[in-house]
mmCIF file of C-alpha atoms and ligand atoms in Angstrom:
data_model
loop_
_atom_site.group_PDB
_atom_site.id
_atom_site.type_symbol
_atom_site.label_atom_id
_atom_site.label_comp_id
_atom_site.label_asym_id
_atom_site.label_seq_id
_atom_site.Cartn_x
_atom_site.Cartn_y
_atom_site.Cartn_z
ATOM 1 C CA UNK A 21 104.310 93.567 96.672
ATOM 2 C CA UNK A 22 100.521 94.485 95.734
ATOM 3 C CA UNK A 23 97.885 93.722 93.845
ATOM 4 C CA UNK A 24 97.012 93.173 90.838
ATOM 5 C CA UNK A 25 98.239 89.840 90.423
ATOM 6 C CA UNK A 26 97.497 87.173 87.715
ATOM 7 C CA UNK A 27 93.818 86.127 87.197
ATOM 8 C CA UNK A 28 92.407 82.949 86.711
ATOM 9 C CA UNK A 29 93.831 82.177 82.939
ATOM 10 C CA UNK A 30 97.099 83.649 83.713
ATOM 11 C CA UNK A 31 97.309 81.771 86.807
ATOM 12 C CA UNK A 32 97.199 78.660 85.228
ATOM 13 C CA UNK A 33 98.920 79.398 82.356
ATOM 14 C CA UNK A 34 101.927 80.030 84.768
ATOM 15 C CA UNK A 35 100.943 76.612 86.918
ATOM 16 C CA UNK A 36 101.361 75.177 83.510
ATOM 17 C CA UNK A 37 104.576 76.604 82.864
ATOM 18 C CA UNK A 38 105.712 75.727 86.170
ATOM 19 C CA UNK A 39 104.949 72.375 85.781
ATOM 20 C CA UNK A 40 106.638 71.654 82.685
ATOM 21 C CA UNK A 41 109.445 70.456 84.446
ATOM 22 C CA UNK A 42 112.659 68.383 83.925
ATOM 23 C CA UNK A 43 111.173 65.213 85.615
ATOM 24 C CA UNK A 44 113.585 62.137 86.087
ATOM 25 C CA UNK A 45 110.873 58.612 85.489
ATOM 26 C CA UNK A 46 108.118 61.239 84.907
ATOM 27 C CA UNK A 47 106.900 61.140 88.543
ATOM 28 C CA UNK A 48 105.650 64.744 89.514
ATOM 29 C CA UNK A 49 106.825 64.610 92.660
ATOM 30 C CA UNK A 50 105.494 68.176 93.755
ATOM 31 C CA UNK A 51 101.860 69.906 93.689
ATOM 32 C CA UNK A 52 100.753 73.180 94.120
ATOM 33 C CA UNK A 53 98.802 74.450 96.970
ATOM 34 C CA UNK A 54 97.038 78.065 95.439
ATOM 35 C CA UNK A 55 95.866 81.076 97.965
ATOM 36 C CA UNK A 56 94.206 83.881 95.796
ATOM 37 C CA UNK A 57 91.997 87.442 96.999
ATOM 38 C CA UNK A 58 90.341 86.138 99.784
ATOM 39 C CA UNK A 59 92.134 83.269 100.288
ATOM 40 C CA UNK A 60 95.541 84.516 100.906
ATOM 41 C CA UNK A 61 94.410 87.118 103.575
ATOM 42 C CA UNK A 62 92.489 84.468 105.403
ATOM 43 C CA UNK A 63 95.663 81.858 104.818
ATOM 44 C CA UNK A 64 97.734 84.481 106.801
ATOM 45 C CA UNK A 65 95.377 84.983 109.757
ATOM 46 C CA UNK A 66 95.080 81.361 109.975
ATOM 47 C CA UNK A 67 99.107 81.204 109.902
ATOM 48 C CA UNK A 68 99.716 83.890 112.124
ATOM 49 C CA UNK A 69 96.839 82.348 115.004
ATOM 50 C CA UNK A 70 98.722 79.440 114.382
ATOM 51 C CA UNK A 71 102.165 81.327 115.664
ATOM 52 C CA UNK A 72 100.334 83.215 118.248
ATOM 53 C CA UNK A 73 100.815 80.755 120.554
ATOM 54 C CA UNK A 74 104.113 81.444 121.161
ATOM 55 C CA UNK A 75 105.301 84.224 120.210
ATOM 56 C CA UNK A 76 108.457 85.851 121.662
ATOM 57 C CA UNK A 77 107.768 89.278 122.208
ATOM 58 C CA UNK A 78 111.295 90.737 120.442
ATOM 59 C CA UNK A 79 109.385 88.990 117.534
ATOM 60 C CA UNK A 80 106.471 90.896 117.038
ATOM 61 C CA UNK A 81 107.834 93.321 114.286
ATOM 62 C CA UNK A 82 109.452 90.291 112.011
ATOM 63 C CA UNK A 83 106.036 88.260 113.140
ATOM 64 C CA UNK A 84 104.535 91.001 111.492
ATOM 65 C CA UNK A 85 106.244 91.930 108.677
ATOM 66 C CA UNK A 86 105.951 88.189 107.405
ATOM 67 C CA UNK A 87 102.060 88.314 108.014
ATOM 68 C CA UNK A 88 101.594 91.802 106.235
ATOM 69 C CA UNK A 89 104.099 90.287 103.149
ATOM 70 C CA UNK A 90 101.719 86.969 103.311
ATOM 71 C CA UNK A 91 98.442 88.853 103.154
ATOM 72 C CA UNK A 92 99.393 92.162 100.476
ATOM 73 C CA UNK A 93 100.873 89.100 97.756
ATOM 74 C CA UNK A 94 97.676 89.049 95.601
ATOM 75 C CA UNK A 95 98.349 85.051 94.637
ATOM 76 C CA UNK A 96 100.676 82.524 96.840
ATOM 77 C CA UNK A 97 101.586 79.135 95.263
ATOM 78 C CA UNK A 98 102.686 76.905 97.554
ATOM 79 C CA UNK A 99 104.767 74.206 95.917
ATOM 80 C CA UNK A 100 105.002 70.914 97.807
ATOM 81 C CA UNK A 101 107.947 68.873 97.544
ATOM 82 C CA UNK A 102 106.278 64.829 97.203
ATOM 83 C CA UNK A 103 109.447 63.026 97.017
ATOM 84 C CA UNK A 104 109.936 60.172 98.365
ATOM 85 C CA UNK A 105 112.711 56.794 98.358
ATOM 86 C CA UNK A 106 112.000 55.086 94.761
ATOM 87 C CA UNK A 107 112.818 51.762 93.329
ATOM 88 C CA UNK A 108 114.833 53.866 90.364
ATOM 89 C CA UNK A 109 114.998 57.313 91.039
ATOM 90 C CA UNK A 110 116.711 58.839 93.380
ATOM 91 C CA UNK A 111 114.843 61.540 96.119
ATOM 92 C CA UNK A 112 117.635 63.813 95.690
ATOM 93 C CA UNK A 113 116.286 64.124 91.657
ATOM 94 C CA UNK A 114 112.796 64.411 92.664
ATOM 95 C CA UNK A 115 113.530 66.799 94.997
ATOM 96 C CA UNK A 116 115.612 69.139 92.070
ATOM 97 C CA UNK A 117 112.705 68.902 89.861
ATOM 98 C CA UNK A 118 110.480 70.987 92.432
ATOM 99 C CA UNK A 119 113.323 73.250 92.795
ATOM 100 C CA UNK A 120 113.247 73.501 89.010
ATOM 101 C CA UNK A 121 109.361 74.227 89.492
ATOM 102 C CA UNK A 122 109.555 77.191 92.267
ATOM 103 C CA UNK A 123 112.332 78.614 89.457
ATOM 104 C CA UNK A 124 110.277 78.177 86.707
ATOM 105 C CA UNK A 125 107.228 79.398 88.473
ATOM 106 C CA UNK A 126 109.558 82.318 89.311
ATOM 107 C CA UNK A 127 110.648 83.113 85.751
ATOM 108 C CA UNK A 128 106.825 83.024 83.897
ATOM 109 C CA UNK A 129 105.615 85.250 86.779
ATOM 110 C CA UNK A 130 108.207 87.837 86.030
ATOM 111 C CA UNK A 131 107.782 87.069 82.063
ATOM 112 C CA UNK A 132 104.277 87.378 82.604
ATOM 113 C CA UNK A 133 105.208 91.198 83.617
ATOM 114 C CA UNK A 134 104.281 90.329 87.260
ATOM 115 C CA UNK A 135 106.722 90.686 90.510
ATOM 116 C CA UNK A 136 107.673 87.479 91.750
ATOM 117 C CA UNK A 137 109.719 85.996 95.204
ATOM 118 C CA UNK A 138 110.629 82.380 96.219
ATOM 119 C CA UNK A 139 110.892 82.552 100.240
ATOM 120 C CA UNK A 140 110.151 80.043 102.875
ATOM 121 C CA UNK A 141 110.578 80.959 106.482
ATOM 122 C CA UNK A 142 108.163 79.684 109.275
ATOM 123 C CA UNK A 143 105.198 78.898 107.089
ATOM 124 C CA UNK A 144 107.127 76.211 105.824
ATOM 125 C CA UNK A 145 108.663 74.424 108.977
ATOM 126 C CA UNK A 146 107.068 74.581 111.255
ATOM 127 C CA UNK A 147 104.686 71.720 111.709
ATOM 128 C CA UNK A 148 101.510 73.600 113.032
ATOM 129 C CA UNK A 149 102.094 76.088 109.813
ATOM 130 C CA UNK A 150 102.469 72.977 107.681
ATOM 131 C CA UNK A 151 98.849 71.234 109.079
ATOM 132 C CA UNK A 152 97.666 74.842 108.698
ATOM 133 C CA UNK A 153 98.388 74.721 105.057
ATOM 134 C CA UNK A 154 97.077 71.399 103.903
ATOM 135 C CA UNK A 155 100.651 70.027 103.969
ATOM 136 C CA UNK A 156 101.014 66.101 104.472
ATOM 137 C CA UNK A 157 103.019 64.131 106.576
ATOM 138 C CA UNK A 158 105.944 63.199 104.175
ATOM 139 C CA UNK A 159 105.777 66.140 102.125
ATOM 140 C CA UNK A 160 108.269 69.447 102.029
ATOM 141 C CA UNK A 161 107.398 73.055 101.475
ATOM 142 C CA UNK A 162 109.999 73.580 98.300
ATOM 143 C CA UNK A 163 108.672 77.161 98.271
ATOM 144 C CA UNK A 164 106.062 79.706 98.914
ATOM 145 C CA UNK A 165 106.192 81.563 95.481
ATOM 146 C CA UNK A 166 104.374 85.296 96.250
ATOM 147 C CA UNK A 167 103.336 86.744 93.117
ATOM 148 C CA UNK A 168 102.245 90.066 92.746
ATOM 149 C CA UNK A 169 103.055 93.875 91.558
ATOM 150 C CA UNK A 170 106.329 95.407 92.794
ATOM 151 C CA UNK A 171 106.025 99.296 92.611
ATOM 152 C CA UNK A 172 109.855 99.584 92.343
ATOM 153 C CA UNK A 173 111.897 96.862 90.499
ATOM 154 C CA UNK A 174 114.298 95.227 92.805
ATOM 155 C CA UNK A 175 117.980 95.538 93.594
ATOM 156 C CA UNK A 176 120.496 93.403 92.356
ATOM 157 C CA UNK A 177 123.346 92.367 94.797
ATOM 158 C CA UNK A 178 126.972 90.724 94.263
ATOM 159 C CA UNK A 179 126.765 87.521 92.193
ATOM 160 C CA UNK A 180 128.685 84.593 92.850
ATOM 161 C CA UNK A 181 132.120 85.591 90.283
ATOM 162 C CA UNK A 182 133.112 82.728 88.038
ATOM 163 C CA UNK A 183 136.818 82.554 88.436
ATOM 164 C CA UNK A 184 135.125 81.186 92.024
ATOM 165 C CA UNK A 185 132.936 78.433 91.073
ATOM 166 C CA UNK A 186 134.137 77.615 87.710
ATOM 167 C CA UNK A 187 136.769 74.868 87.211
ATOM 168 C CA UNK A 188 138.215 73.284 83.769
ATOM 169 C CA UNK A 189 138.555 69.525 84.126
ATOM 170 C CA UNK A 190 141.999 68.808 84.437
ATOM 171 C CA UNK A 191 141.983 65.528 83.492
ATOM 172 C CA UNK A 192 141.133 62.519 85.555
HETATM 173 C C1 LIG B 202 114.725 77.733 98.970
HETATM 174 C C2 LIG B 202 114.648 78.564 98.583
HETATM 175 C C3 LIG B 202 113.812 79.014 100.244
HETATM 176 C C4 LIG B 202 114.133 80.934 99.856
HETATM 177 N N1 LIG B 202 113.429 81.492 101.381
HETATM 178 C C5 LIG B 202 114.119 82.502 101.511
HETATM 179 C C6 LIG B 202 113.177 83.240 102.446
HETATM 180 O O1 LIG B 202 112.511 83.236 103.800
HETATM 181 N N2 LIG B 202 113.737 84.578 102.797
HETATM 182 C C7 LIG B 202 114.688 85.614 102.174
HETATM 183 O O2 LIG B 202 114.269 86.735 102.590
HETATM 184 N N3 LIG B 202 114.744 85.107 100.990
HETATM 185 C C8 LIG B 202 114.763 83.753 100.751
HETATM 186 N N4 LIG B 202 114.809 82.837 99.531
HETATM 187 C C9 LIG B 202 115.947 84.228 98.475
HETATM 188 C C10 LIG B 202 114.769 84.525 97.905
HETATM 189 O O3 LIG B 202 114.559 83.416 96.879
HETATM 190 C C11 LIG B 202 115.693 85.209 96.957
HETATM 191 O O4 LIG B 202 117.285 84.635 96.313
HETATM 192 C C12 LIG B 202 116.782 86.373 97.833
HETATM 193 O O5 LIG B 202 115.160 87.442 98.350
HETATM 194 C C13 LIG B 202 117.453 87.915 96.918
HETATM 195 O O6 LIG B 202 116.925 87.967 95.559
HETATM 196 P P1 LIG B 202 117.623 87.252 94.388
HETATM 197 O O7 LIG B 202 118.046 86.083 94.428
HETATM 198 O O8 LIG B 202 116.991 88.090 93.435
HETATM 199 O O9 LIG B 202 118.666 88.725 94.741
HETATM 200 C C14 LIG B 202 114.836 81.595 99.531
HETATM 201 C C15 LIG B 202 115.302 81.237 97.858
HETATM 202 C C16 LIG B 202 115.286 79.464 98.380
HETATM 203 C C17 LIG B 202 116.186 78.663 96.961
#
């Protein structure tokens, strides 16, 4: 993934679209952390530093690839789920809403002509990475959405056959 990515106005449009999702109880149980331009390079470096301490030498190639991916994507949007127990709204539904935010953002970026990927990986789960990103206790990373320009159209992959995932309800 390479530049260009969305400019500030486009990014605001994308985040506006991303936040227009079904949201039972209108809790907005999610938020965004954005790193664009120089900030995403600094973020990639900071995450690398956080991880370097316990490098498995066998992992260096994979880790380097992860760092390159982070620093090459013009814009990174961390979608943070703030789902929590609530008297009326199941936490599960709040989590689903954060998933909808991620997919809305990917779809909106693709519709705007950019490439976009929904990834997580180490940066989403490691405590040091979460601290570096600014994710608070009780929050979860729903996705890190990479937005920029792809030189090649991504290849497709086999998708589930409807016959395997659809059943006709037979009555109670
Ligand atoms: C919550 C979530 C996290 C994901 N994290 C990763 C990841 O860390 N690495 C990865 O290769 N794909 C990850 N994926 C899958 C990609 O988003 C995507 O499905 C995959 O690259 C294949 O692309 P395609 O679905 O367009 O075929 C994740 C998907 C979801 C829903």
